[in-house]
Structures are given as structure tokens and as C-alpha cells.
Coordinates of C-alpha atoms and ligand atoms in Angstrom, one line a residue:
X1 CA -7.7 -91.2 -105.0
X2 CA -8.8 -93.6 -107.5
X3 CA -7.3 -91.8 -110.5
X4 CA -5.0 -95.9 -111.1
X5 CA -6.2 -98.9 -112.2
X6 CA -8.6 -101.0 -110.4
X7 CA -7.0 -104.7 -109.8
X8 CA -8.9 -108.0 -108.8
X9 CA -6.6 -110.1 -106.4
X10 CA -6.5 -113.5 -104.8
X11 CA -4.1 -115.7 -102.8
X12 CA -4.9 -119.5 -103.3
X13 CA -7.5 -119.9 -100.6
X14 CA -9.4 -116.6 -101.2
X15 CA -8.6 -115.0 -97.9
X16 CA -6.9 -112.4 -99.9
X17 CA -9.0 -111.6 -102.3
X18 CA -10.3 -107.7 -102.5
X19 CA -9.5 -105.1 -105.1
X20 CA -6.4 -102.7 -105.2
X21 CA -5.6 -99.9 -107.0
X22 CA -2.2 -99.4 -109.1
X23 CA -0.1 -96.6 -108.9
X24 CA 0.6 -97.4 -112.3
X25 CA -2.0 -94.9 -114.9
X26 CA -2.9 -97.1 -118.0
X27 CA -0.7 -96.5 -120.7
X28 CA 2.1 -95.8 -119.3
X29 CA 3.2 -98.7 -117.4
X30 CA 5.2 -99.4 -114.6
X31 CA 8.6 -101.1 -114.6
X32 CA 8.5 -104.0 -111.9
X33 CA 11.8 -105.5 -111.1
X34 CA 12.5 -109.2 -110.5
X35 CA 14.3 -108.9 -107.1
X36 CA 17.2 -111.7 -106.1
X37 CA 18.6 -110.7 -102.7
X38 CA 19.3 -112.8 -99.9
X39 CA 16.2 -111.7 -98.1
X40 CA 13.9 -112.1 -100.9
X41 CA 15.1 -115.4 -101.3
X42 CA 14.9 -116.7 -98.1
X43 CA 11.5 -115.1 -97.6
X44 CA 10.0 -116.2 -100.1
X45 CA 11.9 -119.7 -101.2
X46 CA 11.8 -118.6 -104.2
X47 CA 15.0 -117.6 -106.5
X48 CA 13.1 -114.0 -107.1
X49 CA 10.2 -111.9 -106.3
X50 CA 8.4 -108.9 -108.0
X51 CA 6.0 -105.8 -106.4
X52 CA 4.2 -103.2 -107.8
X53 CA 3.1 -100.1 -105.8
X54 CA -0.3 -99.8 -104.9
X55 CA -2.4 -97.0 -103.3
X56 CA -2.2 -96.6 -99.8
X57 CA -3.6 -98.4 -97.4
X58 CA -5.5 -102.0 -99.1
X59 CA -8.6 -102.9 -98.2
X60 CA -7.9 -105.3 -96.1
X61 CA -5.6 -107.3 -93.7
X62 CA -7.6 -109.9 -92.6
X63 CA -6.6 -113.3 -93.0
X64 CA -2.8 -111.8 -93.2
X65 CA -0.1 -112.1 -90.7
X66 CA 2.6 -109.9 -91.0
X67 CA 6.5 -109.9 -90.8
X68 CA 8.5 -107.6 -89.9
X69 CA 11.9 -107.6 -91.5
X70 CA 14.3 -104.6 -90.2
X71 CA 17.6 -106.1 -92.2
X72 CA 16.2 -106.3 -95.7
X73 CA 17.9 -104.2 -98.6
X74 CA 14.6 -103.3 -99.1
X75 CA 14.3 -101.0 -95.8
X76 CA 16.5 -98.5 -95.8
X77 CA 17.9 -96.6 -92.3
X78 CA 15.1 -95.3 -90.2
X79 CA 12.5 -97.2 -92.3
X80 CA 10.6 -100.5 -91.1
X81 CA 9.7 -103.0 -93.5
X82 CA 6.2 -105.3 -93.2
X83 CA 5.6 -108.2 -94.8
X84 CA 1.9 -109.7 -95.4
X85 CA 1.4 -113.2 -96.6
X86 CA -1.7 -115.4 -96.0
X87 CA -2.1 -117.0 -92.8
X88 CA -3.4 -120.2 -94.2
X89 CA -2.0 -120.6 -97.6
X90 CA 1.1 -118.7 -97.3
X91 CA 0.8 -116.7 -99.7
X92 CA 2.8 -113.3 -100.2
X93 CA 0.2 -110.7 -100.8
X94 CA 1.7 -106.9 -99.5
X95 CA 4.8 -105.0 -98.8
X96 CA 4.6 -102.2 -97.0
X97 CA 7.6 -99.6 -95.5
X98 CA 7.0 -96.7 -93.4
X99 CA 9.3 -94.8 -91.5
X100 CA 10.3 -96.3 -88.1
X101 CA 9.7 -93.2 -86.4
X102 CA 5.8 -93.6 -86.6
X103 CA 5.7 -96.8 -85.5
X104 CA 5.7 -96.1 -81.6
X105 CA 3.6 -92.7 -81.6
X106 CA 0.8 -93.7 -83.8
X107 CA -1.8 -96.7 -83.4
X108 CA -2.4 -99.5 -86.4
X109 CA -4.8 -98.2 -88.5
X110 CA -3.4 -95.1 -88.5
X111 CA 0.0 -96.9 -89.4
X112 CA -1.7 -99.0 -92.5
X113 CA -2.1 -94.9 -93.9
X114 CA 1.2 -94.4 -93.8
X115 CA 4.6 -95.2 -96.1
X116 CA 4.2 -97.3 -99.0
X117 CA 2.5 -100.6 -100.4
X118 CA 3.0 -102.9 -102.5
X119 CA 1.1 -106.0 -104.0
X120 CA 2.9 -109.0 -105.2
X121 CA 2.8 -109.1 -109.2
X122 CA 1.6 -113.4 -108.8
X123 CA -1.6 -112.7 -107.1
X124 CA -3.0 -109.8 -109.6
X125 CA -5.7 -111.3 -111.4
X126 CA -6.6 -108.6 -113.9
X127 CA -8.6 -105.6 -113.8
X128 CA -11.4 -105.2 -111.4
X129 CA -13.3 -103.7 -114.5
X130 CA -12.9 -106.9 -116.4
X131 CA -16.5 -107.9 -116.9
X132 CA -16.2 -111.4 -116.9
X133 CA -13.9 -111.6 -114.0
X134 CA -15.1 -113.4 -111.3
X135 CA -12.6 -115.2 -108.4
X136 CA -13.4 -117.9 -106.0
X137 CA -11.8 -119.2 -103.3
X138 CA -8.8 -121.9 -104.6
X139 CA -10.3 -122.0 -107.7
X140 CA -9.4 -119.0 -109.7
X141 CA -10.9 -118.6 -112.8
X142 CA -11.0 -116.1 -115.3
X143 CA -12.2 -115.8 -118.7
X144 CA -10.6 -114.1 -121.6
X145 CA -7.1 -112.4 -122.3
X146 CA -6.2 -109.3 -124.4
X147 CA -9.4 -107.1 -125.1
X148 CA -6.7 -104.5 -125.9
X149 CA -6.5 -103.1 -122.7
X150 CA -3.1 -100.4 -122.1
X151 CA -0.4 -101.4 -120.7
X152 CA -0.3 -101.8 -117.1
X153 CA 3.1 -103.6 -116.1
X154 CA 6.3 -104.7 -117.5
X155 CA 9.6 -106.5 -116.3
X156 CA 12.3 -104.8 -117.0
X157 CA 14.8 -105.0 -114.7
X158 CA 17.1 -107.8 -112.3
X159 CA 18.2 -106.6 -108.9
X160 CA 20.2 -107.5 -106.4
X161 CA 21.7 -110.1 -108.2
X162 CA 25.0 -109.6 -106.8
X163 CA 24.0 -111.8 -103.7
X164 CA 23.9 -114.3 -105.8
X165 CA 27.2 -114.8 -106.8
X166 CA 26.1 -117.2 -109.6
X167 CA 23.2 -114.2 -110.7
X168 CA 20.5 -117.1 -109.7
X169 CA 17.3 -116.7 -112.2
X170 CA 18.4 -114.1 -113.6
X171 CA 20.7 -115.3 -116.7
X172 CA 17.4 -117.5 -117.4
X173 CA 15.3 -114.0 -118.0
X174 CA 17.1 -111.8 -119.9
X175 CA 15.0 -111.0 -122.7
X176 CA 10.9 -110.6 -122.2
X177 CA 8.9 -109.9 -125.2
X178 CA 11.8 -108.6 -126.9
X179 CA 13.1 -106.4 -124.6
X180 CA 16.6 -107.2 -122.7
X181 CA 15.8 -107.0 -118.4
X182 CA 18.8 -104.6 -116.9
X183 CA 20.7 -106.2 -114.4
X184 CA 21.3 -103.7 -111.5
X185 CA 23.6 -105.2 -109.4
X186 CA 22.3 -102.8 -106.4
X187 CA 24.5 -103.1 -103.2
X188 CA 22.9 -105.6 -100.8
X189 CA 23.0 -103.7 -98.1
X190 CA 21.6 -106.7 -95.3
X191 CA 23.4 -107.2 -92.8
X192 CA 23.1 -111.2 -93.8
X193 CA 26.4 -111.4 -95.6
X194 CA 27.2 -114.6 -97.4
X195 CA 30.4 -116.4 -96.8
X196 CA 33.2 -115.8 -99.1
X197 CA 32.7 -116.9 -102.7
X198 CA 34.5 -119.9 -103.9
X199 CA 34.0 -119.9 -107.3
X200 CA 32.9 -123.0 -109.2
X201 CA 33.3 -125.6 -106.7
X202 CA 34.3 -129.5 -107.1
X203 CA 31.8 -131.8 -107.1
X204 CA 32.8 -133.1 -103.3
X205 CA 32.3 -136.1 -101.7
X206 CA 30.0 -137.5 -99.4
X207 CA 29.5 -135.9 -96.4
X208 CA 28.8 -132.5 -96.9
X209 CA 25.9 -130.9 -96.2
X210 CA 24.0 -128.4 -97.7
X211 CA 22.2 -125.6 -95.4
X212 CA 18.8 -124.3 -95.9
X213 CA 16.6 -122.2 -93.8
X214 CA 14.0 -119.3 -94.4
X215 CA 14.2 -115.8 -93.7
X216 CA 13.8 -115.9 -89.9
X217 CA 15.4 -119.2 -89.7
X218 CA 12.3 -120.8 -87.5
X219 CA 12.9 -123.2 -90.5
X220 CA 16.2 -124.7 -90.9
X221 CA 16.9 -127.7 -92.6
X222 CA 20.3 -129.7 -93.9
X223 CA 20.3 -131.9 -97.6
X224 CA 22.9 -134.6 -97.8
X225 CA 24.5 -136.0 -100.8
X226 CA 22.7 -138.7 -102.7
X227 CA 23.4 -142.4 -101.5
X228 CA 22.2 -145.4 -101.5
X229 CA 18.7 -144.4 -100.0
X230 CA 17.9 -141.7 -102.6
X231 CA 17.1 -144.6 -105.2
X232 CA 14.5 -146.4 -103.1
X233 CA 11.7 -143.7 -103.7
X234 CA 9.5 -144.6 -106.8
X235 CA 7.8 -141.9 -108.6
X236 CA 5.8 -140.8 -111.4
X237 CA 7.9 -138.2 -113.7
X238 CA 7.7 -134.3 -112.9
X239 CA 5.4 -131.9 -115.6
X240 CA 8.7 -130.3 -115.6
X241 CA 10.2 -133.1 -117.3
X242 CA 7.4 -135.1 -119.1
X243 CA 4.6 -132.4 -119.7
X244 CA 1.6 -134.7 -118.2
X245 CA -1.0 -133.0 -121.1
X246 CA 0.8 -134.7 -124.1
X247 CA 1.5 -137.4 -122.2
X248 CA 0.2 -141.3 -121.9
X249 CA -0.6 -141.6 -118.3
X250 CA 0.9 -145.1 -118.1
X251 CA 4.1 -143.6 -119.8
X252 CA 4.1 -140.1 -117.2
X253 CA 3.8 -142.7 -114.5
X254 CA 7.6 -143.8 -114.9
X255 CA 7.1 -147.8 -115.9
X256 CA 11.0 -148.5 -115.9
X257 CA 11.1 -146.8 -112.3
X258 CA 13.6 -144.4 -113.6
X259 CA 15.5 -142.5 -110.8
X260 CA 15.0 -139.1 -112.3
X261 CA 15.9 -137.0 -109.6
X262 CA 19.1 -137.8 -109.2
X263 CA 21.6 -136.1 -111.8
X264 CA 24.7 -138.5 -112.6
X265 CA 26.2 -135.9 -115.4
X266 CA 30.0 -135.5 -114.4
X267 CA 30.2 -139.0 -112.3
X268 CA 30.2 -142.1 -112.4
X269 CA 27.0 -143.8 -113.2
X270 CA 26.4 -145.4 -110.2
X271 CA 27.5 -142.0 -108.0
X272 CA 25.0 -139.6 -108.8
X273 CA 25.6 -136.4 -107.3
X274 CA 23.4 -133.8 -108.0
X275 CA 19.8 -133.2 -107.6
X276 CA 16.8 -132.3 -110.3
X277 CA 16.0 -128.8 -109.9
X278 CA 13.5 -126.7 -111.8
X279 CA 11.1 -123.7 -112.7
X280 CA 7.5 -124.0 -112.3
X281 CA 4.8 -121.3 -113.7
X282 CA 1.5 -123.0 -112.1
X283 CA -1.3 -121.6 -110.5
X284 CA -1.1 -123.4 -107.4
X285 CA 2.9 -122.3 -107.2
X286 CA 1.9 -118.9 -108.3
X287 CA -1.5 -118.4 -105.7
X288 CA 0.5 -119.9 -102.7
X289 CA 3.5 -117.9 -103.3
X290 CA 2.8 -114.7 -104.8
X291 CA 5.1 -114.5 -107.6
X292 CA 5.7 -115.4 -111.0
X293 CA 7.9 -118.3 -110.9
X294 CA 8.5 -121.0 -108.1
X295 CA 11.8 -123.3 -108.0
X296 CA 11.6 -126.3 -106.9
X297 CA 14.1 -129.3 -106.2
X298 CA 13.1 -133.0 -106.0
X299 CA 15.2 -134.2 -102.9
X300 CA 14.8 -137.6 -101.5
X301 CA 12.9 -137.9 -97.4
X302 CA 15.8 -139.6 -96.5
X303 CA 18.5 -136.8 -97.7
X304 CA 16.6 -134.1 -95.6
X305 CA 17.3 -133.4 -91.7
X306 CA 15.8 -130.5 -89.7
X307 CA 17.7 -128.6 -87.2
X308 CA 15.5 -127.1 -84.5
X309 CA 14.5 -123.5 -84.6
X310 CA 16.6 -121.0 -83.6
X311 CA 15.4 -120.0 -80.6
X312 CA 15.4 -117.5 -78.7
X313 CA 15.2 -115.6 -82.7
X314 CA 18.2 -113.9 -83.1
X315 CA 17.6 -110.0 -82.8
X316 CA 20.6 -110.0 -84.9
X317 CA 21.0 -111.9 -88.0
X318 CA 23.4 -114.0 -87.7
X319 CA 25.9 -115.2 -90.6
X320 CA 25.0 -118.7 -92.0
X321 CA 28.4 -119.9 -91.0
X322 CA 26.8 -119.3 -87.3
X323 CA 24.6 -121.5 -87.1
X324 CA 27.1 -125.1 -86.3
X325 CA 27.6 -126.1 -84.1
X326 CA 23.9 -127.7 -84.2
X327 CA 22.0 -129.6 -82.2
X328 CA 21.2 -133.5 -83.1
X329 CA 19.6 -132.9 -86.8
X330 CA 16.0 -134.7 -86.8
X331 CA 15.3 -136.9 -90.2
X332 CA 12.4 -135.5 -92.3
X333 CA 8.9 -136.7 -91.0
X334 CA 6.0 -134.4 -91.3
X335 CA 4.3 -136.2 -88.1
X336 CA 7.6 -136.2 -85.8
X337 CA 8.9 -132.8 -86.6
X338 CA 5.1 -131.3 -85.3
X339 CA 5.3 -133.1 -82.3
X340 CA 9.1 -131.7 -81.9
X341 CA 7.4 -128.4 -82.6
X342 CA 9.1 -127.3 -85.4
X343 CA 6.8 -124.8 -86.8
X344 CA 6.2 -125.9 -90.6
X345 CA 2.6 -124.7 -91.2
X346 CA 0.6 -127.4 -94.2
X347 CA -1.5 -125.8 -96.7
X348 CA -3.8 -129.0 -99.4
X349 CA -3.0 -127.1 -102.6
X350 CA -5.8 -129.8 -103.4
X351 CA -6.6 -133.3 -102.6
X352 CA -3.4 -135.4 -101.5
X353 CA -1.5 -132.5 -102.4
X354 CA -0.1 -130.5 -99.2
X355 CA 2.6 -127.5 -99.2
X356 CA 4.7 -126.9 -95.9
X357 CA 5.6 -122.9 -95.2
X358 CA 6.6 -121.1 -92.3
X359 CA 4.4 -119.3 -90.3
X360 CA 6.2 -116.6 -89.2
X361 CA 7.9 -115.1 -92.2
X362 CA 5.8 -117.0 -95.2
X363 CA 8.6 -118.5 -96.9
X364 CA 7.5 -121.7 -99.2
X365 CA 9.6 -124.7 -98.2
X366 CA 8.1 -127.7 -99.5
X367 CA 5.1 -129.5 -101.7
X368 CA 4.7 -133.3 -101.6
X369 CA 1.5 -135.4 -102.0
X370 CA 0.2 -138.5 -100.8
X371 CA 1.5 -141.1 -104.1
X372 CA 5.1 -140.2 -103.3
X373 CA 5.9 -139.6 -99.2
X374 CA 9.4 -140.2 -99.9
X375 CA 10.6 -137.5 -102.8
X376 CA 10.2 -133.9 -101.8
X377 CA 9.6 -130.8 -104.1
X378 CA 12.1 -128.2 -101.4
X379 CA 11.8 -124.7 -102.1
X380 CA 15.3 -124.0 -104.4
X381 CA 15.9 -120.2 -102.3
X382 CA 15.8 -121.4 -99.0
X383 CA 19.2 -122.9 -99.9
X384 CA 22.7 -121.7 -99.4
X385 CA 25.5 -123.3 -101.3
X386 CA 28.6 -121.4 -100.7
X387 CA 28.5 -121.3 -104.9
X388 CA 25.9 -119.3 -105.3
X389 CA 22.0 -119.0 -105.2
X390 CA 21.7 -121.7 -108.1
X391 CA 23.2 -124.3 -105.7
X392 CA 25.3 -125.8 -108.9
X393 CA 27.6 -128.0 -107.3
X394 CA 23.9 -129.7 -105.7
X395 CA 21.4 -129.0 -108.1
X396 CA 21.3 -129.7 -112.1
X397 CA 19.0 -127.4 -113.7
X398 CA 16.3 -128.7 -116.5
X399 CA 16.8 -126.1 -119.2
X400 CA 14.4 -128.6 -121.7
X401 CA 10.5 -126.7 -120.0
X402 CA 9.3 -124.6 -117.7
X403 CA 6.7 -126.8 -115.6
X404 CA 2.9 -126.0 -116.6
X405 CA 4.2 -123.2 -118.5
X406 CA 0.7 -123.0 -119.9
X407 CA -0.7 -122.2 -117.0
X408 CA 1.4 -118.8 -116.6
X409 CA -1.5 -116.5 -117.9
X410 CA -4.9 -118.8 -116.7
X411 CA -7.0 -117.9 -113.8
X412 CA -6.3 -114.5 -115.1
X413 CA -7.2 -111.2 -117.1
X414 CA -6.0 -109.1 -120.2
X415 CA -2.8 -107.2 -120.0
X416 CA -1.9 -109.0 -116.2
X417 CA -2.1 -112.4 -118.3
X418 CA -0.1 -111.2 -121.2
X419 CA 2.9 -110.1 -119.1
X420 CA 2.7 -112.9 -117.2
X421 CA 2.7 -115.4 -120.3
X422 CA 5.7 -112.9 -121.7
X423 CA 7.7 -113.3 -118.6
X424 CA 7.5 -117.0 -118.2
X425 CA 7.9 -117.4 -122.3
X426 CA 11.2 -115.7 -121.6
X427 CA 12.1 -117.8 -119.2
X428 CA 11.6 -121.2 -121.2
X429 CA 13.0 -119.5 -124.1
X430 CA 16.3 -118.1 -121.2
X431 CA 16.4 -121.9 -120.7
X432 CA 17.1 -123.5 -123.9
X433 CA 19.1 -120.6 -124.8
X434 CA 21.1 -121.6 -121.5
X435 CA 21.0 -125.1 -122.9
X436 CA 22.2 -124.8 -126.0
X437 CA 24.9 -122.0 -125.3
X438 CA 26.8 -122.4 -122.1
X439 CA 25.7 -126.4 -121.3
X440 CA 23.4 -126.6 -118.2
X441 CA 26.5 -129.3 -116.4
X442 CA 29.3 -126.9 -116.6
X443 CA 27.6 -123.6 -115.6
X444 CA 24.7 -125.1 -113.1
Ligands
LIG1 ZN1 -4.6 -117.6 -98.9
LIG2 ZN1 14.8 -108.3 -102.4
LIG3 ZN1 10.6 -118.2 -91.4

């Protein structure tokens, strides 16, 4: 069978790591789309995802849990869609569908043969046949780019966008390396149907919420409006905003304890009423993820409430407009919300350094560290402003970087880092063209 390309792997802890081979024949690559659909989103808390079809079955499961996810756009009538992401990182690693007829009459390993797999683009490393390549657990690192390998992969296309309402990422990407991405505006066909757009919203006043919860809502969390609290955090400034390698430290370490999280554009100056929200391309994002590009949100401890799970699950989805009337929300503390059993799993990205996802569908949810308890990096797609996947009545987008851009192509290999670098150049370049063109305020 191994007539495709041979691809090194690895999640962020290693558990992952193994060799798969591309459908893809060198030369003639394959088109991988950048998907934006309400389950992709929520899965993932990211505002987009991207797979590539492997050979049938990988190596290995172990390490993986998986998630089965029977409403997705992505599984069709009669077919049953699995999810594998890394049981202690989190990270996204396969997609596989076969048809739900199977699933009764034939044992697992007979299943794994069946239907069709996919590996998430984030975690390729580079080809297996890349001499210098070698991976180790969290600490990925590759020599070398280029070595004019063929082509492998390429973007080239935005789907499911029309869940968006707002297109989320996608008006940031539209040209990579040159080439415009298509926009298919594929039918979402999940049963998870978004309340009724309301076009551009007013910037409201202070008590509304906004909702957040992953994929299989075991997560569920509210954001309130800044207030008084949200100032009292102090904090360094984000990479995203003051790129820490051509920085000072003393000046990156915010001296003038400027609140830059919270967005005053459009208010009063003393009303912010908007967070900071952004793009990151680093390897940590990328290994703990899967994908290509996280988005985060800096939201203040004391502007985050959880709900507690949904239980029993819904069989069901259930509209997002379901889920008030809720119980008593609980205010965000890692400590109290385990011991109230809320099922947020912790992964130490490195020292001091811990992300939050949840263990039963792998959707990122948050990243903090130990210098700043009370700001919150909260995964941008687990949100769900009636506005649209952007959140731009909440969330002011910085159009001025990409965070760690740099870092799009390291820890990996040849053509898999050059597409890589492409996309996330596109993106920064999306950015300022954003900037510049349509005003970041006005259009979120
Ligand atoms: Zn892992
Ligand atoms: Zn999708
Ligand atoms: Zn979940």
C-alpha cells in the first residue's frame, strides 16, 4: 500500500507520534480545506481546522481517546464520525468515518480497517524520509526546510463558512502564496442550528452574557462584560502584541501596567467594552491542538463563570438558546471547579504554563500560567455570539501580528514547513490587509 508519502507526526507530548502515509502522491498535491462549521469550531476551540487523508488504518491508537460525533457536517446519513485527540495533551490527531452499518457487526480492529482517515495538517512534521528528522516527546525539533522536495499539500479552499455568519477566519486567509482560497459556503447540514442572525449588533450594555461551551457541551462556560474587576489583573504584554524576541524584557513586562486587554475603541474611555482577541501560530498552540492556527482571547478570571455539565449528555443536540434556564453559574477557579467536577482536563505546555481542554471531545478551552492567575487566554471557537463566529460585538481583533508567527514552519520539515509558513504568512498579511481596508472596529 505504501505507493504515498511517508509522514513523521507528533502531538505535544509524544504520545502520538508514529508515521503515516498520505494519500496524497508527491507532485501532485492535495487540496486541504480550512473547515469553519459549528462543529469544528466547538471541537476544536479553534475558528478552523484542516485534514488530509491518510492510508487506512494508522499505526496506532494508543494514547488516543476517541469522540464520536453523529451530528457533524462532516458525517453524512448512515456514516459515523470518530474523533482521535491525545488523551493527555489534547491534541487532535485523526478523523476517521465509516459507515454506521459496520459498527455493530464487526469488532474494533476490524473497524480501524474500515472507512476513511484523516490526520490533522498541525501535527505533520515532515517526511518520514527526511534524514535529519528526528522527534521527541514536547520538544519537537527538526532541522532543515526546502531540500526541494514535490509538493505535498496546499490550502486552497474555506468551508462551511456560512455558519459563521461573520465568515470567522476566513476573510483573514484569502490569499496563500499567491493563490486566492475558494470560499464554499457548503450547507451545514448539523443539526446545531445557530439562532437567528442579527446582523452587526450594538455594542450593549452590561449585563449580557456571552455563551461558550465545546462540542459536547461537558464544558460550558459564560463571559461577562468588562467592569470594574477586569482592570485589577496586572500583566506582561501578549507576543501577539509586543513580539517578546525584539523586545526589552523590562519594556514586554508592561512597566505602566497598561490594561491591554480590554478594547475601549467605540466607548468611552473609562467603559471599555470589548476584549483583545487574536491569532497564534506557535508550536505549543499548534502540537496541543492539531491545527494551524489557534485563537485566543485574553478575558479577565473574574469575567468567566462555569455552568455545570450538561448532564445526562444530551442524545440530541440541543440549540444554544436551550441551554437557560441554568443552574447557579460557578466563578472561574481551576481548584473549585475540580472539586465541583467539572471535567476541564490540565495539560503543562511547559513550566508554569498549563492548558485546560475537555476530555471527552478534545476541544482547547484555555491557557494561563503561573505570573498571571487572573487573565485567561479562552479558546475564541468555543464562543457563540449571536453575531457571528468572530464574536465582534465582544472581541476586537489585533490585525498588527500573528503571535510567534515565526514559529509557523519550526519543529518541522521541507514542503510540510513551507506550506505551513505560506498559510500563516497569509494570514498576517489577511490581517493588515483587514487593517488597512475595512478598519478592524467597524467590521470585528
Ligand atoms: Zn499528546
Ligand atoms: Zn467542519
Ligand atoms: Zn467537550
Amino acid at each position: 500500500m505504501s505507493q504515498g508519502v511517508e509522514l513523521l507526526i507528533s502531538c505535544h507530548c509524544g504520545a502520538a507520534k508514529q508515521t503515516v502515509v498520505l494519500c496524497a502522491q508527491p507532485g501532485n498535491p492535495s487540496d486541504v480545506d480550512l473547515c469553519h462549521c459549528h462543529a469544528c469550531r466547538h471541537g476544536s476551540g479553534l475558528l478552523c481546522v484542516s485534514y488530509t487523508s491518510i492510508q487506512k488504518p494508522p499505526r496506532s491508537l494508543g494514547g488516543l481517546v476517541s469522540y464520536q460525533d453523529d451530528s457533524s457536517p462532516h458525517a453524512p446519513p448512515a456514516v459515523t464520525l470518530y474523533h482521535y485527540f491525545c488523551d493527555t495533551c489534547g491534541c487532535h490527531v485523526f478523523r476517521h468515518r465509516k459507515a454506521s452499518a459496520l459498527i455493530d457487526s464487526e469488532g474494533q480492529s476490524e473497524d480501524d480497517e474500515v472507512g476513511t482517515w484523516e490526520v490533522a495538517t498541525g501535527i505533520i512534521v515532515g517526511r518520514a524520509d527526511a534524514g535529519s528528522a528526528t522527534i521527541q516527546a514536547g520538544d519537537v525539533e527538526v532541522g532543515g526546510e526546502g531540500g526541494g522536495e514535490e509538493p505535498l499539500l496546499r490550502f486552497a479552499r474555506h468551508v462551511n463558512t456560512d455558519s459563521t455568519k461573520d465568515g470567522g477566519l476566513s476573510p483573514f486567509i484569502s490569499l496563500v502564496e499567491g493563490s486566492k482560497l475558494e470560499v464554499s459556503e457548503t450547507r451545514n447540514t448539523s443539526s446545531i442550528t445557530p439562532p437567528p442572525s442579527t446582523g452587526e449588533r450594538e455594542v450593549d450594555d452590561s449585563d449580557d452574557v456571552l455563551e461558550a461551551y465545546c462540542r459536547c457541551k461537558a464544558i460550558r462556560f459564560r463571559i461577562t462584560r468588562p467592569d470594574a474587576s477586569s482592570r485589577l489583573p496586572r500583566s506582561g504584554f501578549p507576543d501577539l502584541t509586543v513580539p517578546f524576541a525584539a523586545t526589552p524584557r523590562e519594556e514586554a513586562g508592561n512597566p505602566r501596567d497598561e490594561k491591554w486587554w480590554l478594547r475601549a475603541e467605540g466607548r468611552a474611555a473609562d467603559r471599555p467594552a470589548r476584549y483583545l482577541a487574536g491569532t497564534c501560530a506557535c508550536g505549543s498552540c499548534r502540537l496541543t491542538s492539531g491545527f494551524e492556527v489557534q485563537t485566543w482571547t485574553f478575558v479577565p478570571r473574574s469575567n468567566i463563570f462555569f455552568l455545570p455539565p450538561m448532564s445526562p449528555l444530551p442524545t440530541t443536540p440541543t440549540s444554544p438558546s436551550s441551554l437557560s434556564p441554568a443552574p447557579k453559574p460557578i466563578p472561574l477557579d481551576f481548584a473549585i471547579l475540580r472539586q465541583q467536577g467539572v471535567p476541564l482536563k490540565g495539560y503543562d505546555s511547559s513550566p508554569g504554563r498549563r492548558r485546560e481542554f475537555c476530555p471527552s471531545c478534545g476541544a482547547t478551552v484555555f491557557w494561563h500560567d503561573r505570573w498571571r492567575p487572573d487573565l485567561i487566554d479562552v479558546s475564541v471557537g468555543l464562543l457563540d455570539a449571536a453575531e457571528g463566529a468572530r464574536a465582534g460585538s465582544w472581541l476586537r481583533w489585533w490585525c498588527g501580528r500573528v503571535s510567534f508567527e515565526e514559529e509557523a514552519g519550526s519543529g518541522r520539515t521541507g514542503e510540510v514547513a513551507r506550506v505551513a509558513k505560506g498559510l500563516v504568512r497569509g494570514l498576517a498579511e489577511g490581517l493588515g490587509r483587514w487593517e488597512d481596508g475595512m478598519g478592524g472596529l467597524t467590521k470585528g
